[in-house]
Amino acid sequence: MIKNPLILIMLVLSLIGCGDAGGPSDAFDRSAMLTEVADKAVIPSYAQMREASELLVASIDACTRNPTVATVQAARNAWIDAAEAWQYAQVFTFGPADGVTGTLSENINTFPTSVSKIEAAIVVGDTSLQNFNRDARGLPALDYLLFSADAIASAEALKASAMRAAYTRAVARDILTQVERVHAAWVGGYREAFIARSGSDAGSGATQMFNAFNRAFELLKNYKIGIPAGLQAGQTAPSPTSVEAPYSEQSWRLAQVHMKALRMFWYGNAMNGASFTSLRSYVLARGGAALEASTREQFDAIDRASSQIADDASLAALSAAEDPALKAYYVELQKLTRFIKSETSSLLGLSITYASGDGD
């Protein structure tokens, strides 16, 4: 029995303090957040990508069976729409997006594409795509097949080679199949499993969501901008041929849509204009007002840097010229890493579970 009142009081206070190592109590409703993320962000993004992929397949079917300048242009427009839709869906490449031959992102958007592998597959008539040549399929492969020549020459190439037409169709249909699989999984049961994992451990829905968001950000920063601009560690020169869509020259446009998707998710802005509870809300609930303000200011700094580059600019040309505005944009992206990755991870207690080359 403890007879000293002072000791008793100190013991009680110490037990009360053990609940949360000095931080705010975690009364945040993660289940509600995961529900809103699934219903207002993830599933709508995959539904939009599925619809865009269906239109892409239809337009490529029409183009390859009746190649004309008009049908080639229609297929190109459908490709641009699908590539932009992908920028939103790629923020959520976890769970059902993991496949036997790689993630959904790897299978439908590995770049730069391998022209030699594509042409070799066409020569031997292999349209199975059942291999690990992820750089010979997906949206980047169609960027090459549809945009590497002018519309007249593209139409003539499809007329001259039934196998080229078949390979182009196969790539488009594979994109649709892959997207349909992931969308069907989300609406067919994975949604409930995602929401049920409402903790903050490594397998939780919040951790998966957080890691996918950061991977998508690093894809933009490191691979879409850093490598082409020659700004990654170990690079001695730009690599303009490494951009996402060199043949259509949509790389800068797609990078901007990619950033828009990241920002929308952070702020909890749904595609239909509604709002949902996301990472920003979680940060604020955990006492992170200063972190939220710093993150917001850095997103704004990125927007200001982006505005110094024309919307229709060629990212390959900017990279080759070592354009100062592109370098300034990359520097602002780098600054965001600290806030959305390191500090958010620490505040929320969500672990980084993927291999990262950022050293954070």
mmCIF file of C-alpha atoms in Angstrom:
data_model
loop_
_atom_site.group_PDB
_atom_site.id
_atom_site.type_symbol
_atom_site.label_atom_id
_atom_site.label_comp_id
_atom_site.label_asym_id
_atom_site.label_seq_id
_atom_site.Cartn_x
_atom_site.Cartn_y
_atom_site.Cartn_z
ATOM 1 C CA MET A 1 0.000 0.000 0.000
ATOM 2 C CA ILE A 2 1.335 3.445 -0.938
ATOM 3 C CA LYS A 3 1.146 5.693 2.133
ATOM 4 C CA ASN A 4 2.921 8.780 0.815
ATOM 5 C CA PRO A 5 0.255 11.028 -0.841
ATOM 6 C CA LEU A 6 2.843 12.750 -3.042
ATOM 7 C CA ILE A 7 4.031 9.464 -4.480
ATOM 8 C CA LEU A 8 0.430 8.396 -5.109
ATOM 9 C CA ILE A 9 -0.361 11.612 -6.986
ATOM 10 C CA MET A 10 2.775 11.283 -9.113
ATOM 11 C CA LEU A 11 1.899 7.670 -9.956
ATOM 12 C CA VAL A 12 -1.619 8.604 -11.057
ATOM 13 C CA LEU A 13 -0.304 11.431 -13.237
ATOM 14 C CA SER A 14 2.262 9.144 -14.842
ATOM 15 C CA LEU A 15 -0.402 6.563 -15.700
ATOM 16 C CA ILE A 16 -2.588 9.237 -17.270
ATOM 17 C CA GLY A 17 0.357 10.442 -19.347
ATOM 18 C CA CYS A 18 1.128 6.972 -20.721
ATOM 19 C CA GLY A 19 -1.811 7.073 -23.134
ATOM 20 C CA ASP A 20 -0.086 9.193 -25.790
ATOM 21 C CA ALA A 21 3.574 10.096 -25.634
ATOM 22 C CA GLY A 22 2.934 13.786 -25.209
ATOM 23 C CA GLY A 23 0.827 14.184 -28.371
ATOM 24 C CA PRO A 24 -2.882 14.857 -28.909
ATOM 25 C CA SER A 25 -5.290 12.024 -28.248
ATOM 26 C CA ASP A 26 -6.162 10.052 -31.366
ATOM 27 C CA ALA A 27 -9.910 10.510 -31.459
ATOM 28 C CA PHE A 28 -9.862 10.821 -35.247
ATOM 29 C CA ASP A 29 -12.340 8.491 -36.971
ATOM 30 C CA ARG A 30 -10.160 6.629 -39.469
ATOM 31 C CA SER A 31 -13.036 4.374 -40.522
ATOM 32 C CA ALA A 32 -15.037 7.406 -41.634
ATOM 33 C CA MET A 33 -12.018 8.732 -43.519
ATOM 34 C CA LEU A 34 -11.418 5.430 -45.294
ATOM 35 C CA THR A 35 -15.097 5.177 -46.210
ATOM 36 C CA GLU A 36 -15.104 8.610 -47.790
ATOM 37 C CA VAL A 37 -11.787 8.031 -49.548
ATOM 38 C CA ALA A 38 -13.075 4.776 -51.045
ATOM 39 C CA ASP A 39 -16.460 6.143 -52.099
ATOM 40 C CA LYS A 40 -15.515 9.649 -53.211
ATOM 41 C CA ALA A 41 -11.949 9.276 -54.476
ATOM 42 C CA VAL A 42 -10.742 5.764 -55.242
ATOM 43 C CA ILE A 43 -13.796 4.146 -56.828
ATOM 44 C CA PRO A 44 -14.786 7.234 -58.888
ATOM 45 C CA SER A 45 -11.200 7.553 -60.169
ATOM 46 C CA TYR A 46 -11.137 3.934 -61.312
ATOM 47 C CA ALA A 47 -14.636 4.266 -62.788
ATOM 48 C CA GLN A 48 -13.456 7.258 -64.824
ATOM 49 C CA MET A 49 -10.360 5.356 -65.952
ATOM 50 C CA ARG A 50 -12.472 2.353 -66.923
ATOM 51 C CA GLU A 51 -14.802 4.535 -68.994
ATOM 52 C CA ALA A 52 -11.869 6.256 -70.693
ATOM 53 C CA SER A 53 -10.286 2.854 -71.411
ATOM 54 C CA GLU A 54 -13.507 1.589 -72.962
ATOM 55 C CA LEU A 55 -13.603 4.596 -75.285
ATOM 56 C CA LEU A 56 -9.931 4.077 -76.082
ATOM 57 C CA VAL A 57 -10.561 0.453 -77.079
ATOM 58 C CA ALA A 58 -13.519 1.432 -79.246
ATOM 59 C CA SER A 59 -11.621 4.199 -81.028
ATOM 60 C CA ILE A 60 -8.572 2.005 -81.614
ATOM 61 C CA ASP A 61 -10.763 -0.811 -82.927
ATOM 62 C CA ALA A 62 -12.254 1.653 -85.422
ATOM 63 C CA CYS A 63 -8.869 3.101 -86.283
ATOM 64 C CA THR A 64 -7.088 -0.213 -86.878
ATOM 65 C CA ARG A 65 -9.922 -1.738 -88.909
ATOM 66 C CA ASN A 66 -10.379 1.364 -91.047
ATOM 67 C CA PRO A 67 -7.203 3.455 -90.839
ATOM 68 C CA THR A 68 -7.788 7.018 -91.988
ATOM 69 C CA VAL A 69 -6.534 10.385 -90.830
ATOM 70 C CA ALA A 70 -9.879 10.931 -89.090
ATOM 71 C CA THR A 71 -9.885 7.597 -87.238
ATOM 72 C CA VAL A 72 -6.239 7.995 -86.225
ATOM 73 C CA GLN A 73 -6.998 11.441 -84.832
ATOM 74 C CA ALA A 74 -10.000 10.082 -82.935
ATOM 75 C CA ALA A 75 -7.823 7.362 -81.431
ATOM 76 C CA ARG A 76 -5.229 9.960 -80.451
ATOM 77 C CA ASN A 77 -7.872 12.058 -78.707
ATOM 78 C CA ALA A 78 -9.122 8.998 -76.843
ATOM 79 C CA TRP A 79 -5.553 8.229 -75.789
ATOM 80 C CA ILE A 80 -5.107 11.723 -74.356
ATOM 81 C CA ASP A 81 -8.357 11.373 -72.410
ATOM 82 C CA ALA A 82 -7.277 7.990 -71.018
ATOM 83 C CA ALA A 83 -3.809 9.257 -70.137
ATOM 84 C CA GLU A 84 -5.322 12.164 -68.226
ATOM 85 C CA ALA A 85 -7.812 9.886 -66.438
ATOM 86 C CA TRP A 86 -4.895 7.689 -65.395
ATOM 87 C CA GLN A 87 -3.237 10.576 -63.549
ATOM 88 C CA TYR A 88 -6.079 10.429 -61.002
ATOM 89 C CA ALA A 89 -6.326 6.650 -60.685
ATOM 90 C CA GLN A 90 -2.579 6.165 -60.227
ATOM 91 C CA VAL A 91 -2.759 7.843 -56.813
ATOM 92 C CA PHE A 92 -4.480 4.654 -55.604
ATOM 93 C CA THR A 93 -2.243 1.865 -56.849
ATOM 94 C CA PHE A 94 -2.448 -0.475 -53.878
ATOM 95 C CA GLY A 95 -4.497 -3.499 -52.851
ATOM 96 C CA PRO A 96 -6.163 -4.872 -56.014
ATOM 97 C CA ALA A 97 -3.725 -2.794 -58.098
ATOM 98 C CA ASP A 98 -0.981 -5.303 -57.232
ATOM 99 C CA GLY A 99 -0.860 -8.028 -59.886
ATOM 100 C CA VAL A 100 1.113 -11.121 -60.895
ATOM 101 C CA THR A 101 3.261 -9.251 -63.428
ATOM 102 C CA GLY A 102 3.572 -6.075 -61.385
ATOM 103 C CA THR A 103 1.416 -3.226 -60.173
ATOM 104 C CA LEU A 104 -1.259 -1.649 -62.310
ATOM 105 C CA SER A 105 0.968 1.403 -62.659
ATOM 106 C CA GLU A 106 3.856 -0.718 -63.911
ATOM 107 C CA ASN A 107 1.667 -2.591 -66.371
ATOM 108 C CA ILE A 108 -0.093 0.334 -67.982
ATOM 109 C CA ASN A 109 2.309 3.240 -67.555
ATOM 110 C CA THR A 110 5.931 2.089 -67.568
ATOM 111 C CA PHE A 111 8.010 4.658 -69.413
ATOM 112 C CA PRO A 112 10.063 5.269 -71.432
ATOM 113 C CA THR A 113 8.563 2.664 -73.711
ATOM 114 C CA SER A 114 10.816 0.213 -75.555
ATOM 115 C CA VAL A 115 10.420 0.680 -79.292
ATOM 116 C CA SER A 116 12.674 -2.313 -79.976
ATOM 117 C CA LYS A 117 10.523 -4.652 -77.874
ATOM 118 C CA ILE A 118 7.319 -3.388 -79.465
ATOM 119 C CA GLU A 119 8.654 -3.818 -82.985
ATOM 120 C CA ALA A 120 10.069 -7.266 -82.141
ATOM 121 C CA ALA A 121 6.673 -8.403 -80.833
ATOM 122 C CA ILE A 122 5.007 -7.147 -84.008
ATOM 123 C CA VAL A 123 7.529 -8.983 -86.205
ATOM 124 C CA VAL A 124 6.912 -12.343 -84.495
ATOM 125 C CA GLY A 125 3.166 -11.734 -84.134
ATOM 126 C CA ASP A 126 3.084 -11.908 -80.342
ATOM 127 C CA THR A 127 0.042 -10.082 -79.027
ATOM 128 C CA SER A 128 -0.308 -12.102 -75.820
ATOM 129 C CA LEU A 129 1.383 -9.501 -73.575
ATOM 130 C CA GLN A 130 1.810 -12.288 -71.011
ATOM 131 C CA ASN A 131 5.326 -11.384 -70.011
ATOM 132 C CA PHE A 132 7.322 -8.957 -67.914
ATOM 133 C CA ASN A 133 7.995 -6.581 -70.829
ATOM 134 C CA ARG A 134 6.007 -3.850 -69.135
ATOM 135 C CA ASP A 135 7.831 -1.247 -71.224
ATOM 136 C CA ALA A 136 6.270 -2.674 -74.383
ATOM 137 C CA ARG A 137 2.627 -2.180 -73.470
ATOM 138 C CA GLY A 138 0.314 0.261 -71.748
ATOM 139 C CA LEU A 139 -0.284 3.927 -72.457
ATOM 140 C CA PRO A 140 3.369 4.693 -73.370
ATOM 141 C CA ALA A 141 3.327 1.952 -76.021
ATOM 142 C CA LEU A 142 0.215 3.492 -77.549
ATOM 143 C CA ASP A 143 1.903 6.895 -77.405
ATOM 144 C CA TYR A 144 4.502 5.424 -79.778
ATOM 145 C CA LEU A 145 2.089 3.454 -81.958
ATOM 146 C CA LEU A 146 -0.336 6.349 -82.451
ATOM 147 C CA PHE A 147 1.899 9.431 -82.402
ATOM 148 C CA SER A 148 5.373 8.489 -83.687
ATOM 149 C CA ALA A 149 4.487 9.622 -87.210
ATOM 150 C CA ASP A 150 2.019 12.116 -88.609
ATOM 151 C CA ALA A 151 -1.609 11.039 -88.955
ATOM 152 C CA ILE A 152 -1.269 10.144 -92.657
ATOM 153 C CA ALA A 153 1.815 7.980 -92.096
ATOM 154 C CA SER A 154 0.259 6.364 -89.020
ATOM 155 C CA ALA A 155 -2.832 5.392 -90.996
ATOM 156 C CA GLU A 156 -0.691 3.968 -93.800
ATOM 157 C CA ALA A 157 1.410 1.942 -91.337
ATOM 158 C CA LEU A 158 -1.721 0.358 -89.884
ATOM 159 C CA LYS A 159 -3.020 -0.418 -93.381
ATOM 160 C CA ALA A 160 0.289 -1.985 -94.383
ATOM 161 C CA SER A 161 0.637 -4.256 -91.359
ATOM 162 C CA ALA A 162 -2.221 -6.313 -89.998
ATOM 163 C CA MET A 163 0.049 -7.378 -87.148
ATOM 164 C CA ARG A 164 0.804 -3.781 -86.171
ATOM 165 C CA ALA A 165 -2.926 -3.156 -86.070
ATOM 166 C CA ALA A 166 -3.473 -6.329 -84.004
ATOM 167 C CA TYR A 167 -0.743 -5.374 -81.546
ATOM 168 C CA THR A 168 -2.197 -1.889 -81.125
ATOM 169 C CA ARG A 169 -5.620 -3.395 -80.401
ATOM 170 C CA ALA A 170 -4.123 -5.885 -77.961
ATOM 171 C CA VAL A 171 -2.366 -3.150 -75.993
ATOM 172 C CA ALA A 172 -5.546 -1.085 -75.705
ATOM 173 C CA ARG A 173 -7.614 -4.085 -74.618
ATOM 174 C CA ASP A 174 -4.991 -5.076 -72.056
ATOM 175 C CA ILE A 175 -5.237 -1.621 -70.477
ATOM 176 C CA LEU A 176 -9.016 -2.017 -70.223
ATOM 177 C CA THR A 177 -8.737 -5.534 -68.795
ATOM 178 C CA GLN A 178 -6.263 -4.419 -66.148
ATOM 179 C CA VAL A 179 -8.362 -1.426 -65.111
ATOM 180 C CA GLU A 180 -11.606 -3.439 -65.091
ATOM 181 C CA ARG A 181 -10.003 -5.994 -62.767
ATOM 182 C CA VAL A 182 -9.016 -3.376 -60.210
ATOM 183 C CA HIS A 183 -12.303 -1.473 -60.388
ATOM 184 C CA ALA A 184 -14.307 -4.705 -60.035
ATOM 185 C CA ALA A 185 -12.258 -5.692 -56.984
ATOM 186 C CA TRP A 186 -12.926 -2.378 -55.263
ATOM 187 C CA VAL A 187 -16.695 -2.509 -55.787
ATOM 188 C CA GLY A 188 -16.821 -6.261 -55.262
ATOM 189 C CA GLY A 189 -15.484 -6.506 -51.717
ATOM 190 C CA TYR A 190 -12.124 -4.809 -51.348
ATOM 191 C CA ARG A 191 -13.843 -1.573 -50.326
ATOM 192 C CA GLU A 192 -15.125 -3.242 -47.170
ATOM 193 C CA ALA A 193 -11.743 -4.815 -46.406
ATOM 194 C CA PHE A 194 -10.014 -1.453 -46.878
ATOM 195 C CA ILE A 195 -12.402 0.311 -44.497
ATOM 196 C CA ALA A 196 -12.205 -2.493 -41.927
ATOM 197 C CA ARG A 197 -8.439 -2.028 -41.602
ATOM 198 C CA SER A 198 -8.970 1.146 -39.591
ATOM 199 C CA GLY A 199 -5.798 1.015 -37.483
ATOM 200 C CA SER A 200 -2.476 2.679 -38.203
ATOM 201 C CA ASP A 201 -0.284 -0.420 -38.494
ATOM 202 C CA ALA A 202 1.636 -1.364 -41.637
ATOM 203 C CA GLY A 203 -1.309 -3.226 -43.182
ATOM 204 C CA SER A 204 -3.944 -0.634 -42.359
ATOM 205 C CA GLY A 205 -6.000 1.198 -44.943
ATOM 206 C CA ALA A 206 -4.563 4.533 -43.790
ATOM 207 C CA THR A 207 -0.990 3.299 -44.224
ATOM 208 C CA GLN A 208 -1.711 1.849 -47.672
ATOM 209 C CA MET A 209 -3.367 5.084 -48.737
ATOM 210 C CA PHE A 210 -0.540 7.217 -47.348
ATOM 211 C CA ASN A 211 2.160 5.127 -49.030
ATOM 212 C CA ALA A 212 0.356 5.111 -52.382
ATOM 213 C CA PHE A 213 -0.002 8.900 -52.228
ATOM 214 C CA ASN A 214 3.705 9.337 -51.565
ATOM 215 C CA ARG A 215 4.721 6.862 -54.274
ATOM 216 C CA ALA A 216 2.584 8.771 -56.756
ATOM 217 C CA PHE A 217 4.236 12.021 -55.687
ATOM 218 C CA GLU A 218 7.730 10.560 -56.043
ATOM 219 C CA LEU A 219 6.822 9.193 -59.469
ATOM 220 C CA LEU A 220 6.053 12.747 -60.543
ATOM 221 C CA LYS A 221 9.051 14.340 -58.881
ATOM 222 C CA ASN A 222 11.725 11.761 -59.656
ATOM 223 C CA TYR A 223 10.675 10.060 -62.882
ATOM 224 C CA LYS A 224 8.444 12.504 -64.740
ATOM 225 C CA ILE A 225 10.521 15.596 -63.962
ATOM 226 C CA GLY A 226 13.823 14.749 -62.248
ATOM 227 C CA ILE A 227 15.248 12.174 -64.655
ATOM 228 C CA PRO A 228 14.307 13.935 -67.910
ATOM 229 C CA ALA A 229 15.709 17.194 -66.518
ATOM 230 C CA GLY A 230 18.921 15.438 -65.445
ATOM 231 C CA LEU A 231 18.449 16.433 -61.813
ATOM 232 C CA GLN A 232 18.526 13.052 -60.102
ATOM 233 C CA ALA A 233 21.528 11.878 -58.107
ATOM 234 C CA GLY A 234 24.214 10.420 -60.364
ATOM 235 C CA GLN A 235 22.996 12.106 -63.555
ATOM 236 C CA THR A 236 25.482 14.199 -65.488
ATOM 237 C CA ALA A 237 23.153 15.340 -68.274
ATOM 238 C CA PRO A 238 19.447 15.623 -69.079
ATOM 239 C CA SER A 239 17.570 12.618 -70.472
ATOM 240 C CA PRO A 240 14.781 14.170 -72.567
ATOM 241 C CA THR A 241 13.828 10.840 -74.163
ATOM 242 C CA SER A 242 12.812 9.584 -70.704
ATOM 243 C CA VAL A 243 9.657 11.704 -70.514
ATOM 244 C CA GLU A 244 6.277 10.044 -70.087
ATOM 245 C CA ALA A 245 4.814 10.756 -73.525
ATOM 246 C CA PRO A 246 7.537 11.876 -75.963
ATOM 247 C CA TYR A 247 5.674 11.151 -79.194
ATOM 248 C CA SER A 248 2.443 12.984 -78.402
ATOM 249 C CA GLU A 249 4.392 15.700 -76.538
ATOM 250 C CA GLN A 250 1.824 15.542 -73.745
ATOM 251 C CA SER A 251 4.385 14.963 -70.986
ATOM 252 C CA TRP A 252 4.215 18.400 -69.370
ATOM 253 C CA ARG A 253 0.426 18.470 -69.600
ATOM 254 C CA LEU A 254 0.200 15.043 -67.958
ATOM 255 C CA ALA A 255 2.612 16.095 -65.225
ATOM 256 C CA GLN A 256 0.349 19.030 -64.407
ATOM 257 C CA VAL A 257 -2.742 16.818 -64.257
ATOM 258 C CA HIS A 258 -0.748 14.441 -62.049
ATOM 259 C CA MET A 259 0.013 17.276 -59.606
ATOM 260 C CA LYS A 260 -3.611 18.382 -59.690
ATOM 261 C CA ALA A 261 -4.687 14.854 -58.713
ATOM 262 C CA LEU A 262 -2.236 14.806 -55.801
ATOM 263 C CA ARG A 263 -3.366 18.189 -54.564
ATOM 264 C CA MET A 264 -7.054 17.260 -54.855
ATOM 265 C CA PHE A 265 -6.480 14.150 -52.786
ATOM 266 C CA TRP A 266 -4.504 15.960 -50.093
ATOM 267 C CA TYR A 267 -7.236 18.566 -49.712
ATOM 268 C CA GLY A 268 -10.057 16.049 -49.983
ATOM 269 C CA ASN A 269 -11.584 17.444 -53.156
ATOM 270 C CA ALA A 270 -13.675 14.869 -54.997
ATOM 271 C CA MET A 271 -13.881 14.692 -58.769
ATOM 272 C CA ASN A 272 -17.578 15.652 -58.726
ATOM 273 C CA GLY A 273 -16.848 18.827 -56.778
ATOM 274 C CA ALA A 274 -17.762 17.404 -53.378
ATOM 275 C CA SER A 275 -15.326 17.099 -50.491
ATOM 276 C CA PHE A 276 -14.155 14.178 -48.376
ATOM 277 C CA THR A 277 -12.064 13.536 -45.289
ATOM 278 C CA SER A 278 -8.466 12.883 -46.294
ATOM 279 C CA LEU A 279 -4.889 13.270 -45.072
ATOM 280 C CA ARG A 280 -5.184 17.016 -44.474
ATOM 281 C CA SER A 281 -8.128 16.462 -42.122
ATOM 282 C CA TYR A 282 -6.194 13.742 -40.314
ATOM 283 C CA VAL A 283 -3.172 16.032 -39.916
ATOM 284 C CA LEU A 284 -5.312 18.821 -38.465
ATOM 285 C CA ALA A 285 -7.077 16.408 -36.088
ATOM 286 C CA ARG A 286 -3.708 15.295 -34.760
ATOM 287 C CA GLY A 287 -2.672 18.830 -33.897
ATOM 288 C CA GLY A 288 -0.765 19.491 -37.084
ATOM 289 C CA ALA A 289 -1.982 23.016 -37.892
ATOM 290 C CA ALA A 290 1.573 24.217 -38.521
ATOM 291 C CA LEU A 291 2.324 21.245 -40.776
ATOM 292 C CA GLU A 292 -0.912 21.806 -42.691
ATOM 293 C CA ALA A 293 -0.023 25.462 -43.226
ATOM 294 C CA SER A 294 3.495 24.605 -44.423
ATOM 295 C CA THR A 295 2.119 21.973 -46.794
ATOM 296 C CA ARG A 296 -0.469 24.370 -48.174
ATOM 297 C CA GLU A 297 2.149 27.061 -48.730
ATOM 298 C CA GLN A 298 4.392 24.593 -50.567
ATOM 299 C CA PHE A 299 1.586 23.404 -52.842
ATOM 300 C CA ASP A 300 1.043 27.079 -53.690
ATOM 301 C CA ALA A 301 4.777 27.545 -54.359
ATOM 302 C CA ILE A 302 4.658 24.596 -56.764
ATOM 303 C CA ASP A 303 1.716 26.177 -58.578
ATOM 304 C CA ARG A 304 3.613 29.463 -58.912
ATOM 305 C CA ALA A 305 6.660 27.665 -60.325
ATOM 306 C CA SER A 306 4.449 25.724 -62.734
ATOM 307 C CA SER A 307 2.858 28.933 -64.001
ATOM 308 C CA GLN A 308 6.252 30.031 -65.330
ATOM 309 C CA ILE A 309 6.073 27.246 -67.930
ATOM 310 C CA ALA A 310 3.588 27.360 -70.805
ATOM 311 C CA ASP A 311 0.764 24.831 -70.623
ATOM 312 C CA ASP A 312 1.620 23.497 -74.095
ATOM 313 C CA ALA A 313 5.375 23.320 -73.481
ATOM 314 C CA SER A 314 7.380 20.286 -74.548
ATOM 315 C CA LEU A 315 8.876 18.710 -71.442
ATOM 316 C CA ALA A 316 11.491 16.967 -73.594
ATOM 317 C CA ALA A 317 12.559 20.311 -75.091
ATOM 318 C CA LEU A 318 12.632 21.985 -71.672
ATOM 319 C CA SER A 319 14.781 19.158 -70.339
ATOM 320 C CA ALA A 320 17.187 19.192 -73.282
ATOM 321 C CA ALA A 321 17.622 22.964 -72.916
ATOM 322 C CA GLU A 322 18.141 22.640 -69.142
ATOM 323 C CA ASP A 323 15.488 25.300 -68.761
ATOM 324 C CA PRO A 324 15.839 27.249 -65.475
ATOM 325 C CA ALA A 325 12.063 27.334 -64.985
ATOM 326 C CA LEU A 326 11.913 23.533 -65.066
ATOM 327 C CA LYS A 327 14.719 23.293 -62.532
ATOM 328 C CA ALA A 328 12.922 25.788 -60.287
ATOM 329 C CA TYR A 329 9.769 23.672 -60.525
ATOM 330 C CA TYR A 330 11.708 20.558 -59.522
ATOM 331 C CA VAL A 331 13.226 22.388 -56.528
ATOM 332 C CA GLU A 332 9.745 23.273 -55.277
ATOM 333 C CA LEU A 333 8.654 19.646 -55.676
ATOM 334 C CA GLN A 334 11.657 18.590 -53.614
ATOM 335 C CA LYS A 335 10.634 20.920 -50.799
ATOM 336 C CA LEU A 336 7.197 19.318 -50.580
ATOM 337 C CA THR A 337 8.727 15.909 -49.797
ATOM 338 C CA ARG A 338 9.562 16.886 -46.236
ATOM 339 C CA PHE A 339 5.999 17.902 -45.422
ATOM 340 C CA ILE A 340 3.870 15.192 -47.058
ATOM 341 C CA LYS A 341 6.260 12.353 -46.359
ATOM 342 C CA SER A 342 8.587 12.759 -43.384
ATOM 343 C CA GLU A 343 6.609 15.097 -41.149
ATOM 344 C CA THR A 344 3.205 13.634 -41.956
ATOM 345 C CA SER A 345 4.510 10.117 -41.339
ATOM 346 C CA SER A 346 5.867 11.183 -37.955
ATOM 347 C CA LEU A 347 2.739 13.058 -36.886
ATOM 348 C CA LEU A 348 0.251 10.378 -37.913
ATOM 349 C CA GLY A 349 2.353 7.372 -36.960
ATOM 350 C CA LEU A 350 2.048 5.915 -40.464
ATOM 351 C CA SER A 351 5.128 4.020 -41.643
ATOM 352 C CA ILE A 352 6.721 4.308 -45.058
ATOM 353 C CA THR A 353 6.574 0.681 -46.213
ATOM 354 C CA TYR A 354 8.081 0.951 -49.699
ATOM 355 C CA ALA A 355 11.686 1.380 -50.808
ATOM 356 C CA SER A 356 12.357 5.052 -51.449
ATOM 357 C CA GLY A 357 15.398 6.696 -52.970
ATOM 358 C CA ASP A 358 14.716 10.087 -51.410
ATOM 359 C CA GLY A 359 16.662 9.391 -48.247
ATOM 360 C CA ASP A 360 13.860 10.644 -46.002
#
